[in-house]
mmCIF file of C-alpha atoms in Angstrom:
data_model
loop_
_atom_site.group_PDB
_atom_site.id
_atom_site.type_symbol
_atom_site.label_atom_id
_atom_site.label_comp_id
_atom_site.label_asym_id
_atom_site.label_seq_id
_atom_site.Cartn_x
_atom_site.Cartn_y
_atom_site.Cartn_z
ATOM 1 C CA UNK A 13 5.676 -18.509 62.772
ATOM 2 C CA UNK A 14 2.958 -20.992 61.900
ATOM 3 C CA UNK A 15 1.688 -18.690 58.742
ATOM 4 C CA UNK A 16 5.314 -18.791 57.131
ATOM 5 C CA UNK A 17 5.387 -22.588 56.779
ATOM 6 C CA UNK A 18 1.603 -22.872 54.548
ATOM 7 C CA UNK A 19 3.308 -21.624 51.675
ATOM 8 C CA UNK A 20 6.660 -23.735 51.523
ATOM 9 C CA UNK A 21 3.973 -26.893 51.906
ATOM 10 C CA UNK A 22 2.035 -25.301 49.375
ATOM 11 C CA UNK A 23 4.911 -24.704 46.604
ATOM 12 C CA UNK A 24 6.006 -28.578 47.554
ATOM 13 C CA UNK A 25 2.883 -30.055 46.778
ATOM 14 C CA UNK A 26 2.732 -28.287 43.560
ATOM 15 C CA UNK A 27 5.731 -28.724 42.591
ATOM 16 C CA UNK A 28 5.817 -32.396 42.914
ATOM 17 C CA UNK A 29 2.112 -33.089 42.063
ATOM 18 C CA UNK A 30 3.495 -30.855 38.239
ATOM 19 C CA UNK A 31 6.004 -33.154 38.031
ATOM 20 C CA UNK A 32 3.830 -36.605 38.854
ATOM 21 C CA UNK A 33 1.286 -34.996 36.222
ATOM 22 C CA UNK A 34 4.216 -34.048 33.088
ATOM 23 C CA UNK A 35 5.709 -37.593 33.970
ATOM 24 C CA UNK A 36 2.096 -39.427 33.654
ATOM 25 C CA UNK A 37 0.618 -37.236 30.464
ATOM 26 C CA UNK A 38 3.913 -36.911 29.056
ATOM 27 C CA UNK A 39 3.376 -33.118 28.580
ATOM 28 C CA UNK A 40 6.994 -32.428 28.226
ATOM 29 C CA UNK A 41 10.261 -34.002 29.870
ATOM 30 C CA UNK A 42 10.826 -34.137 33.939
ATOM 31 C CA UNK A 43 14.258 -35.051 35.346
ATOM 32 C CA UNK A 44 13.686 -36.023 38.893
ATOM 33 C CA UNK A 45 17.544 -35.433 39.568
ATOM 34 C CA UNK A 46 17.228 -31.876 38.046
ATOM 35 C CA UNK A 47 13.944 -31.453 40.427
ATOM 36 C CA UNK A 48 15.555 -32.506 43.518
ATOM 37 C CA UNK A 49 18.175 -30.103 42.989
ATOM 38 C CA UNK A 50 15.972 -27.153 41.947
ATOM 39 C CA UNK A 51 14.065 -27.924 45.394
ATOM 40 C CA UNK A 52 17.539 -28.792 46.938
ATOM 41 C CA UNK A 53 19.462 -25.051 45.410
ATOM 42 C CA UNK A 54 19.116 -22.440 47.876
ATOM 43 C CA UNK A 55 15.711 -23.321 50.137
ATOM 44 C CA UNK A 56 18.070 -23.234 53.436
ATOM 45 C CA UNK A 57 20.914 -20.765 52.667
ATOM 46 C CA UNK A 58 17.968 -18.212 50.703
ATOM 47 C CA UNK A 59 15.985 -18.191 54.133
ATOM 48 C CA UNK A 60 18.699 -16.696 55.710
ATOM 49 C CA UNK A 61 19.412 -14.084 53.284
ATOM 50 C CA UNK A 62 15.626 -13.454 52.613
ATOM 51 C CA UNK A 63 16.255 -13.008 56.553
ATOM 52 C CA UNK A 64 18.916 -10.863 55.884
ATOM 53 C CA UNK A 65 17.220 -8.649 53.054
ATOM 54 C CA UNK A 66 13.963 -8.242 55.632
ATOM 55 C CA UNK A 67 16.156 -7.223 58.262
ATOM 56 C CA UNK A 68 17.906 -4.543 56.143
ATOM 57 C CA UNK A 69 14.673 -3.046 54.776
ATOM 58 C CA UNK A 70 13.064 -3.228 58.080
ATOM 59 C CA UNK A 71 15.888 -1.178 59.602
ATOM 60 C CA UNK A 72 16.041 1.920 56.776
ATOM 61 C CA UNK A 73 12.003 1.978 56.362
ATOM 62 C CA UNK A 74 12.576 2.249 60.525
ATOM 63 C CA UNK A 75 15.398 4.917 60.843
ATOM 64 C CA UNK A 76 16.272 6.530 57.401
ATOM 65 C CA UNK A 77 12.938 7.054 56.005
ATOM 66 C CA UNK A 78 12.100 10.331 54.206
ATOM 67 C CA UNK A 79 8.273 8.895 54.931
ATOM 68 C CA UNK A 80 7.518 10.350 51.433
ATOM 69 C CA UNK A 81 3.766 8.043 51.310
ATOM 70 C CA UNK A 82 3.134 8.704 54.636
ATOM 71 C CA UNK A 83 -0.085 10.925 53.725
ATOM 72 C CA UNK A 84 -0.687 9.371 50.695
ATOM 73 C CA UNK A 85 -4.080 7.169 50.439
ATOM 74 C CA UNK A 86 -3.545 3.812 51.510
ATOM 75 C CA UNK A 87 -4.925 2.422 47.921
ATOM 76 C CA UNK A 88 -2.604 4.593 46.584
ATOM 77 C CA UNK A 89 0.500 3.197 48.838
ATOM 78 C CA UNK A 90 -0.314 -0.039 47.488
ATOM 79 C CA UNK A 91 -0.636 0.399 44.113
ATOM 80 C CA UNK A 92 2.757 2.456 43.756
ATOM 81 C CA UNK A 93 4.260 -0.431 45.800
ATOM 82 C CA UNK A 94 3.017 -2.930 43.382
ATOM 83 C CA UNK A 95 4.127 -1.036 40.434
ATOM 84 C CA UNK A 96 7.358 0.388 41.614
ATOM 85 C CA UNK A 97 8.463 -3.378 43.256
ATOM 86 C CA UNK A 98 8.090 -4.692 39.894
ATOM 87 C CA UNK A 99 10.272 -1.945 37.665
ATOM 88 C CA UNK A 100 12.995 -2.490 40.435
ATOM 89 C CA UNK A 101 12.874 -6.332 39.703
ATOM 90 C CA UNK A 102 12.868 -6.045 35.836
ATOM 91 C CA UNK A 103 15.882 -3.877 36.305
ATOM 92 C CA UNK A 104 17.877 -5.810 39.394
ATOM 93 C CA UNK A 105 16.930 -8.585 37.160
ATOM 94 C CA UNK A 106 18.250 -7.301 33.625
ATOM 95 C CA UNK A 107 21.770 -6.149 34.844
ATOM 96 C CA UNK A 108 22.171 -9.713 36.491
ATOM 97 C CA UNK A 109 22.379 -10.448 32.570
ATOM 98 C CA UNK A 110 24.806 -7.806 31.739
ATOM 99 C CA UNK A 111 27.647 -7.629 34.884
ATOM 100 C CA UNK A 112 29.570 -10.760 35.587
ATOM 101 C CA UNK A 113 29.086 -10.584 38.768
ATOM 102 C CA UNK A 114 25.684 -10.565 39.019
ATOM 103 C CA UNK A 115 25.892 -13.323 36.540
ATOM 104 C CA UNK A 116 27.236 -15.291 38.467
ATOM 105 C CA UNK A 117 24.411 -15.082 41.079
ATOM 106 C CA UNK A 118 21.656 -15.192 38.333
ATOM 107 C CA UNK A 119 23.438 -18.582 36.492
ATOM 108 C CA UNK A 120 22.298 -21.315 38.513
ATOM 109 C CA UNK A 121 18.386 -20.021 37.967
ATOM 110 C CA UNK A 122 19.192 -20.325 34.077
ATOM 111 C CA UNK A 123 20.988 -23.745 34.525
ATOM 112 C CA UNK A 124 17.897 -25.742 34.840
ATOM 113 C CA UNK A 125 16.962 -27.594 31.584
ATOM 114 C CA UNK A 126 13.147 -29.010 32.343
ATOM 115 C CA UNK A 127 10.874 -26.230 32.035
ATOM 116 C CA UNK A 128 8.520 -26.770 35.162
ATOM 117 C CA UNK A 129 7.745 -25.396 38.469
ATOM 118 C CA UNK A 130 10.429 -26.032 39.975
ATOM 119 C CA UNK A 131 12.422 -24.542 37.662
ATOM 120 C CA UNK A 132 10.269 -21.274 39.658
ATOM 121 C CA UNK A 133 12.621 -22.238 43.095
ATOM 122 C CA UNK A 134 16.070 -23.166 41.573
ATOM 123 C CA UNK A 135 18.694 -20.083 42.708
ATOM 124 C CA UNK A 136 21.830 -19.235 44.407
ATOM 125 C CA UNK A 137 22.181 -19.207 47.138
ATOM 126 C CA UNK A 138 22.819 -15.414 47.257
ATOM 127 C CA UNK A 139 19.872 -14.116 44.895
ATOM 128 C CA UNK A 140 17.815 -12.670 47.778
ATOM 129 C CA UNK A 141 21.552 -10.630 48.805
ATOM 130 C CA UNK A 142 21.244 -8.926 45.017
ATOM 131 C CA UNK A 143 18.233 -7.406 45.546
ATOM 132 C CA UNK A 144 18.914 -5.625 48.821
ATOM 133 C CA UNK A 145 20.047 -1.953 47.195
ATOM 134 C CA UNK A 146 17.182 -2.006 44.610
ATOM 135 C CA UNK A 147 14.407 -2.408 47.041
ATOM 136 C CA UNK A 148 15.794 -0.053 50.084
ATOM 137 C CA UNK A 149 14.530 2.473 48.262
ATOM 138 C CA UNK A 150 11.208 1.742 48.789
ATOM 139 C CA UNK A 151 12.877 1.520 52.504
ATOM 140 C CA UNK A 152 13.857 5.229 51.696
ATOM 141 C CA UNK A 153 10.218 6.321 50.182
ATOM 142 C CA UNK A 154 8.549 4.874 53.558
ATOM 143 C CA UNK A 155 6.761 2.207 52.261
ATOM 144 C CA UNK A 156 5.787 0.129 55.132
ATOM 145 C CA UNK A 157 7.597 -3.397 55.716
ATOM 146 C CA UNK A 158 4.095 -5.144 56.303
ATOM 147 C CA UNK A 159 2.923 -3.765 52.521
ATOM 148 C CA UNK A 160 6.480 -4.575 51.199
ATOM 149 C CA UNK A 161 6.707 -8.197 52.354
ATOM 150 C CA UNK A 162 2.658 -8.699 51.336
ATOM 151 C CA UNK A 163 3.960 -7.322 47.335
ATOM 152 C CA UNK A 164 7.148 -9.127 47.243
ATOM 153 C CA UNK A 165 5.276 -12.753 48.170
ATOM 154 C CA UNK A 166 2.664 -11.353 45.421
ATOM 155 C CA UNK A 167 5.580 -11.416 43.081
ATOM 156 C CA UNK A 168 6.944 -14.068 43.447
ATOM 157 C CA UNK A 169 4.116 -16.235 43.314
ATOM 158 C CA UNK A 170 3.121 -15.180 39.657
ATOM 159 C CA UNK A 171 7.037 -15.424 38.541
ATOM 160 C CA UNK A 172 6.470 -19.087 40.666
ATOM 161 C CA UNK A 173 3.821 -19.771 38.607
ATOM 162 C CA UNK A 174 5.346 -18.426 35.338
ATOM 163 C CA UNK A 175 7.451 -21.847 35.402
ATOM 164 C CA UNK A 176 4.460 -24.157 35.167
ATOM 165 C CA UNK A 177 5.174 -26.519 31.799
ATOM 166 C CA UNK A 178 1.090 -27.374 32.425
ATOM 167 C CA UNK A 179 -0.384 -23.428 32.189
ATOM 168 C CA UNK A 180 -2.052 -23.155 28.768
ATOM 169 C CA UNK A 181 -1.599 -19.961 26.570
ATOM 170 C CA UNK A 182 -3.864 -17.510 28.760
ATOM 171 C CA UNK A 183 -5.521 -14.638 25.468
ATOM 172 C CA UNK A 184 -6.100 -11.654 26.836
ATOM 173 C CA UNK A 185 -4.081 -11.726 29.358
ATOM 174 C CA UNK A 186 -0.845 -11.985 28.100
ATOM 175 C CA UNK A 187 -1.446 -8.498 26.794
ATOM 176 C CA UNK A 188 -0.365 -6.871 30.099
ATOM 177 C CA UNK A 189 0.680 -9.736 32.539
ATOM 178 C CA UNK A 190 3.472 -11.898 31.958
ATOM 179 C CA UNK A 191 2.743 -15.794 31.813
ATOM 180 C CA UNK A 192 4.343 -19.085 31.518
ATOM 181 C CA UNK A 193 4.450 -18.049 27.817
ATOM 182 C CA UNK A 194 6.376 -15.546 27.692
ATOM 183 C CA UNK A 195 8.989 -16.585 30.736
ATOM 184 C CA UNK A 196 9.611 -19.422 28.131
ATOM 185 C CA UNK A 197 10.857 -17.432 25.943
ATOM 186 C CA UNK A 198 13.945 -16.183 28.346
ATOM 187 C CA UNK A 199 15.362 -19.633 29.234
ATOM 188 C CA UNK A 200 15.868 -20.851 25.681
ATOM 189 C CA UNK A 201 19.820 -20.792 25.186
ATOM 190 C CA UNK A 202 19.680 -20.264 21.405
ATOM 191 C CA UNK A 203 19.990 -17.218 20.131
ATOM 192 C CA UNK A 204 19.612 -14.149 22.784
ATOM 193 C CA UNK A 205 16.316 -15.119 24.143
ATOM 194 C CA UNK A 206 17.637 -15.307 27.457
ATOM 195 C CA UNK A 207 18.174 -11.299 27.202
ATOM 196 C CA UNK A 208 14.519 -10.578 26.089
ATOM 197 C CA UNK A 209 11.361 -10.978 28.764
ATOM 198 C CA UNK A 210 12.707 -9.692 32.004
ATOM 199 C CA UNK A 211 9.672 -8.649 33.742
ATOM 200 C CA UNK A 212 8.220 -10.335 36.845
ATOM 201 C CA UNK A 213 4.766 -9.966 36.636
ATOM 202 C CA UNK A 214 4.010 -7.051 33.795
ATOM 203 C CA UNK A 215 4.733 -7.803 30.460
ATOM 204 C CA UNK A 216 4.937 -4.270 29.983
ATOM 205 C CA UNK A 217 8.176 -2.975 30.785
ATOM 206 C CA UNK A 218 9.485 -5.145 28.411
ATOM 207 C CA UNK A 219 7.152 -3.531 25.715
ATOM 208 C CA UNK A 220 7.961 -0.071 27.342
ATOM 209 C CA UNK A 221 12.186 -0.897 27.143
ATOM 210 C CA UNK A 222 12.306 -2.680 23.952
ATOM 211 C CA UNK A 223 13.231 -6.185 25.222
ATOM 212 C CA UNK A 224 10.103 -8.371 24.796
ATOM 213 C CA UNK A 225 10.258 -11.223 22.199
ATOM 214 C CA UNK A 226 7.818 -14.235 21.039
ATOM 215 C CA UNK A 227 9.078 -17.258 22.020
ATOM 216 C CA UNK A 228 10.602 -18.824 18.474
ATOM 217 C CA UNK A 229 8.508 -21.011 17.101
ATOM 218 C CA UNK A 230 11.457 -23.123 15.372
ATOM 219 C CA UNK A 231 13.172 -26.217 17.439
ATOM 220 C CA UNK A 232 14.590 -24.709 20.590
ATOM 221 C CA UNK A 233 15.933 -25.971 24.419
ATOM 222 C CA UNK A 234 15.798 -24.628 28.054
ATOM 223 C CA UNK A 235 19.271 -23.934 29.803
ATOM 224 C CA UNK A 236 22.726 -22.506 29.215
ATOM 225 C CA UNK A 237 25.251 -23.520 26.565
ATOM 226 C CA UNK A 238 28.221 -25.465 27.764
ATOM 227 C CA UNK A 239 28.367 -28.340 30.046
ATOM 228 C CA UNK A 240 25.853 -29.313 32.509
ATOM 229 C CA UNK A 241 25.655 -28.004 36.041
ATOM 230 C CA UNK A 242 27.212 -30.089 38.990
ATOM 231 C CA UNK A 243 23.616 -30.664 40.940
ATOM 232 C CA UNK A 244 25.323 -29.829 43.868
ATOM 233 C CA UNK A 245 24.223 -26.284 45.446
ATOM 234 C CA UNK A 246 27.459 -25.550 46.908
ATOM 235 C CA UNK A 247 29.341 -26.024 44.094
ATOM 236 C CA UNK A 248 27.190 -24.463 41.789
ATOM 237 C CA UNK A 249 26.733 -21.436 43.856
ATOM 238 C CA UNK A 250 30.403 -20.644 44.202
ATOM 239 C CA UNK A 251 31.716 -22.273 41.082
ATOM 240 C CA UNK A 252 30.899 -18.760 39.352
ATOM 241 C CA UNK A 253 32.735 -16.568 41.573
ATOM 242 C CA UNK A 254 35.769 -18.982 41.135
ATOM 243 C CA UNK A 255 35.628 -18.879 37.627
ATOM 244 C CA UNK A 256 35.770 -15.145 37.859
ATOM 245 C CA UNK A 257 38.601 -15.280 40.823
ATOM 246 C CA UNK A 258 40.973 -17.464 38.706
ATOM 247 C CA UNK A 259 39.493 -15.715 35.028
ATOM 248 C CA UNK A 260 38.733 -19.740 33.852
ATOM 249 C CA UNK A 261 35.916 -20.383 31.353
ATOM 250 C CA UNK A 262 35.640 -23.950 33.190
ATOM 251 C CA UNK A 263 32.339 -24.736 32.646
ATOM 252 C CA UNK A 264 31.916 -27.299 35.004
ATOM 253 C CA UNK A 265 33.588 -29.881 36.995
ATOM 254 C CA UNK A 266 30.707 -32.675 37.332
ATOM 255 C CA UNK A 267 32.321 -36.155 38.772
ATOM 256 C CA UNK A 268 31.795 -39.879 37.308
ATOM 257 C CA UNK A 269 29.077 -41.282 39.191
ATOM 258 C CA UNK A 270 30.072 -44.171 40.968
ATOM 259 C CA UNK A 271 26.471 -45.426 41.476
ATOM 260 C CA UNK A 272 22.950 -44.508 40.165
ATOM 261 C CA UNK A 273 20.217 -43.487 42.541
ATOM 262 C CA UNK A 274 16.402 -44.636 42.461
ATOM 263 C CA UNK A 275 14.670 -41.636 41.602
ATOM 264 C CA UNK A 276 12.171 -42.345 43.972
ATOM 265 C CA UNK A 277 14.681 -42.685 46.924
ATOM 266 C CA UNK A 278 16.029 -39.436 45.708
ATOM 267 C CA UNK A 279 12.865 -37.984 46.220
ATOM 268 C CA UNK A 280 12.005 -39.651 49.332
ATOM 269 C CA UNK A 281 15.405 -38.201 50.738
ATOM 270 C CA UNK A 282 14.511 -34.544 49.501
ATOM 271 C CA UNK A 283 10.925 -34.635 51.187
ATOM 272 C CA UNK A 284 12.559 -35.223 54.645
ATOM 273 C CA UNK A 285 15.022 -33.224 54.319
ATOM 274 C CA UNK A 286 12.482 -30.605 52.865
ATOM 275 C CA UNK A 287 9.626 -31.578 55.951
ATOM 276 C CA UNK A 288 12.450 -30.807 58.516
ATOM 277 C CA UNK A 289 13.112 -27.259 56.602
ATOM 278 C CA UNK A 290 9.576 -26.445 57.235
ATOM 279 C CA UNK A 291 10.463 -27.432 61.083
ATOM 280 C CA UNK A 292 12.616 -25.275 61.433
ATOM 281 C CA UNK A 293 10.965 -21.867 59.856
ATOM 282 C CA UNK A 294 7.899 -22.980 61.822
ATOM 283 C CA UNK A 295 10.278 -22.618 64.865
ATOM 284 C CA UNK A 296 12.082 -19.471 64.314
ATOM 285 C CA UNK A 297 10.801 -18.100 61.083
ATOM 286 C CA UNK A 298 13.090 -14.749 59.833
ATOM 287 C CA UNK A 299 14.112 -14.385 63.382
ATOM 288 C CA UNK A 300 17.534 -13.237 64.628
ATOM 289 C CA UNK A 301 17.076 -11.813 67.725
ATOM 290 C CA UNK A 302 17.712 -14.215 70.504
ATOM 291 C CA UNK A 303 19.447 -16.853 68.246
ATOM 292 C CA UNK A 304 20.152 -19.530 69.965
ATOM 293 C CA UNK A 305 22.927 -22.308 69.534
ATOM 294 C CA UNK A 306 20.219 -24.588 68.497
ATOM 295 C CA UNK A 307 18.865 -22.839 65.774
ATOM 296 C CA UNK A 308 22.105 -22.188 64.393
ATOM 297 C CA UNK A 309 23.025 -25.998 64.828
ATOM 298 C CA UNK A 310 19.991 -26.832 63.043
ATOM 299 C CA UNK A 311 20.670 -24.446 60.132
ATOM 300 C CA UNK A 312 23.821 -25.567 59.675
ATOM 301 C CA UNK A 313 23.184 -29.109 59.845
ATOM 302 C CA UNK A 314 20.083 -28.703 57.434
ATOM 303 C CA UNK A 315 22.535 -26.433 54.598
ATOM 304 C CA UNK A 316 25.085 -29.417 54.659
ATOM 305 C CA UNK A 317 22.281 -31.945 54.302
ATOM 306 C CA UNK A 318 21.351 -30.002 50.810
ATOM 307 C CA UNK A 319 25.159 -30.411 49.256
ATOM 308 C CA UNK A 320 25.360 -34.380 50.959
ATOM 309 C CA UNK A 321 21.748 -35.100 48.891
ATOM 310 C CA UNK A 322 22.990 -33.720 45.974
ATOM 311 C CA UNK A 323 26.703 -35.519 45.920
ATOM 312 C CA UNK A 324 24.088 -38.715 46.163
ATOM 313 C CA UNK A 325 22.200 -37.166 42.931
ATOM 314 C CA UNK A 326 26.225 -36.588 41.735
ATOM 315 C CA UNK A 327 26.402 -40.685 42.486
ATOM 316 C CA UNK A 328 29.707 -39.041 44.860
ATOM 317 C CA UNK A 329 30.456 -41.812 47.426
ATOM 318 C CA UNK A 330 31.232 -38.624 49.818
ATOM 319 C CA UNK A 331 27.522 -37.854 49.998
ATOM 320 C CA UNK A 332 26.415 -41.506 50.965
ATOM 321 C CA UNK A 333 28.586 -41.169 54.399
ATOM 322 C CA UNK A 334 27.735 -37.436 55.030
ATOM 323 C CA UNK A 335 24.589 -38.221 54.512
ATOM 324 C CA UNK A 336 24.677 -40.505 57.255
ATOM 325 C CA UNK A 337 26.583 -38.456 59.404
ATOM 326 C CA UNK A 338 24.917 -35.336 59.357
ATOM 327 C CA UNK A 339 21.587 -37.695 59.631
ATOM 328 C CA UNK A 340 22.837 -39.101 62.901
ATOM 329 C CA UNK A 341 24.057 -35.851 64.464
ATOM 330 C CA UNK A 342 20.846 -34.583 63.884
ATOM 331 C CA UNK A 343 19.369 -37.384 65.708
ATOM 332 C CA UNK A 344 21.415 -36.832 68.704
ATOM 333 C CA UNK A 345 21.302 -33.272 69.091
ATOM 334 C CA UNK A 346 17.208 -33.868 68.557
ATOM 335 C CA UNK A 347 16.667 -36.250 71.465
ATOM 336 C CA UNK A 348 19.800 -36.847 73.418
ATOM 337 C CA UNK A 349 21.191 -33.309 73.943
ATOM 338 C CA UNK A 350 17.928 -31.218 72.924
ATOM 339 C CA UNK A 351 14.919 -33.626 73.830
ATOM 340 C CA UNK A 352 13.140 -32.292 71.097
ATOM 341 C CA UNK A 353 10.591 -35.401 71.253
ATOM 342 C CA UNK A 354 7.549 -34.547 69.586
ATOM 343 C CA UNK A 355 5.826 -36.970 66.984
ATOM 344 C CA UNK A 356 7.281 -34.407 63.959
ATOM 345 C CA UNK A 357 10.610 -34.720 64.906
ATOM 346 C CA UNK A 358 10.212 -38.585 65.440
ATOM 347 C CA UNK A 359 8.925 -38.826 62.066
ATOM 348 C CA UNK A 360 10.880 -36.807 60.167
ATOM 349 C CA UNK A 361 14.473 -37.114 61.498
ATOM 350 C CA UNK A 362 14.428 -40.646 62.221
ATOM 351 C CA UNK A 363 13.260 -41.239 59.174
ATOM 352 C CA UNK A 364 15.709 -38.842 57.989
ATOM 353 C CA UNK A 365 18.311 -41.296 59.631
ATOM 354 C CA UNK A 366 16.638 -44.326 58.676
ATOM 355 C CA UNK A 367 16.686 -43.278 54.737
ATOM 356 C CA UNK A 368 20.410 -42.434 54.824
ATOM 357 C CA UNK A 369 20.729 -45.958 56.215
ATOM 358 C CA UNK A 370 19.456 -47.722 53.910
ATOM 359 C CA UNK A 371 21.210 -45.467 51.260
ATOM 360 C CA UNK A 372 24.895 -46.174 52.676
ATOM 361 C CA UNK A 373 23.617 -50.346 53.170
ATOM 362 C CA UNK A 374 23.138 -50.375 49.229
ATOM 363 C CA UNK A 375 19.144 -49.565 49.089
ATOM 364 C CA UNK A 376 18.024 -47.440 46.326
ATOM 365 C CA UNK A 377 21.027 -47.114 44.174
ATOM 366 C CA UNK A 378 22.606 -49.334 41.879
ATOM 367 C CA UNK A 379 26.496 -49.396 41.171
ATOM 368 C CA UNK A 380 27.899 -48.590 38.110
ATOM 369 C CA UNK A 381 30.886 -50.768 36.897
ATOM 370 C CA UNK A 382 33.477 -48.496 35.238
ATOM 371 C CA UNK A 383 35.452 -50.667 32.800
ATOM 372 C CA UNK A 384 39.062 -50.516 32.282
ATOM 373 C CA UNK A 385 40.409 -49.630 28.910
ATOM 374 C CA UNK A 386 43.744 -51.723 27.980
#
């Protein structure tokens, strides 16, 4: 599954090398906490549900098909597919703003306040299980699950890119494609900018359904109104359905940090983490069929390590020792039980180990004295 893993390198790059460039040129603001977690928010748990959502459409384009394009010109197959993929999203993604429930999927995207590529990768960790029903009926049409995964990757690398803070205002263009410019305009949390600018990639159903806007040219800021998120993917991926469960408008439940984490060692911790995520699609990709205890060991190990490295972002004292845990499980089921020993998982998981270490000795974070009050 070698060709699955060039793109995940590819977005990681970017996405740090944006935020080394905003930070040095001062083109805007970069939280390196807020990064983490946007890399941190579903990259694990959305692989299995992207898995999921693949699986799905393979199995109705397979057995249900009414093979409706299955004389039509191949040009003409992939032109409808590029079109029709991205009215489905502007609609899957406009009723996320008006249903609670979908809301509550679609919340943790619009929690981000930095406006930067990363921003592009921060989700639920159920967003790809949303989009299931709205693109099985391409399933239903026939359109062929090679052509539908080539479109959807198409996608989503110009809504991706619609998240760079560094992408200049592009003329012409922006007549019929949507850019970073207009995207902007539907994370600012005055006003109802967040319900204009749906579209993925053309600008024009927006035009076409009356729900494209400028982006205001008066003082305005990225995010949601209320409290700040938690950073932590689990809770911030399940906090909505709780609120909805119990009908509470508690708008967050983010701890006092007992310590403050070097931003760099934050980062360090998120590239391992992220290098041994790249492992393990490299290894088993979408797959499902002959699962074996070891990839499902791995998966789980590698989804806790995302909620652990974000209770250290939290400064929770919880995620310095489950860090360090999970970190030396890992280690043993790698060489003691599995004998995975290759130089990538040498590298990566002992340093892995090594990192969380020197995290739970008192290396890269700094305590924070909370004064009594008499």
């Amino acid at each position: 599954m070698n060709e699955l893993t060039f793109p995940i390198i590819f977005m990681l790059i970017v996405v740090i090398g944006e935020g080394l460039v905003i930070a040095k040129t001062q083109k805007g603001t970069v939280s390196w906490q807020e990064l983490v977690f946007n890399l941190n928010s579903g990259h694990i748990m959305l692989w299995l549900f992207r898995g999921l959502e693949i699986f799905c459409y393979g199995f109705v384009v397979t057995h249900y098909s009414f093979n409706l394009v299955e004389n039509w010109p191949t040009a003409l197959v992939w032109i409808f597919t590029i079109l029709a993929w991205d009215f489905g999203f502007y609609w899957l993604h406009r009723l996320h703003h008006k249903y609670r429930v979908l809301w509550a999927v679609h919340v943790v995207h619009h929690q981000g306040e930095h406006y930067n590529l990363s921003l592009g990768v921060r989700n639920s960790w159920y967003s790809s299980l949303t989009s299931i029903p709205f693109f099985m009926l391409l399933a239903l049409m026939g359109v062929p699950l090679e052509i539908f995964l080539t479109v959807s990757i198409l996608h989503y690398s110009i809504q991706f890119f619609n998240h760079s803070a560094l992408i200049p205002r592009l003329g012409w263009f922006e007549k019929f494609m949507v850019t970073p410019q207009h995207h902007r305009v539907h994370h600012v949390k005055e006003g109802h900018y967040s319900n204009r600018n749906f579209a993925g990639s053309f600008i024009f159903w927006d035009k076409l359904f009356g729900t494209f806007s400028k982006l205001p040219e008066t003082e305005h800021h990225f995010g949601i109104k209320g409290a700040a998120a938690s950073e932590n993917p689990f809770i911030d991926s399940n906090l909505p359905f709780w609120r909805i469960i119990k009908r509470s408008k508690t708008s967050s439940i983010k701890p006092t940090p007992s310590y403050r984490v070097n931003q760099l060692a934050l980062v360090m911790g998120t590239l391992l983490l992220f290098s041994l995520v790249i492992g393990y699609v490299f290894l088993y990709g979408y797959g499902y069929q002959g699962t074996t205890y070891q990839q499902v060991v791995l998966f789980i190990l590698l989804a806790l390590g995302t909620v652990a490295l974000s209770a250290i972002s939290d400064g929770r004292k919880a995620g310095l020792w489950s860090w360090f845990v999970i970190a030396s499980i890992l280690l043993i089921c790698l060489f003691l039980i599995w004998q995975w020993v290759n130089a990538f998982w040498i590298i990566f998981a002992g340093g892995l180990w090594l990192h969380s270490l020197l995290m739970l000795l008192g290396f890269g974070r700094q305590t924070i004295q909370v004064q009594n009050v008499s």
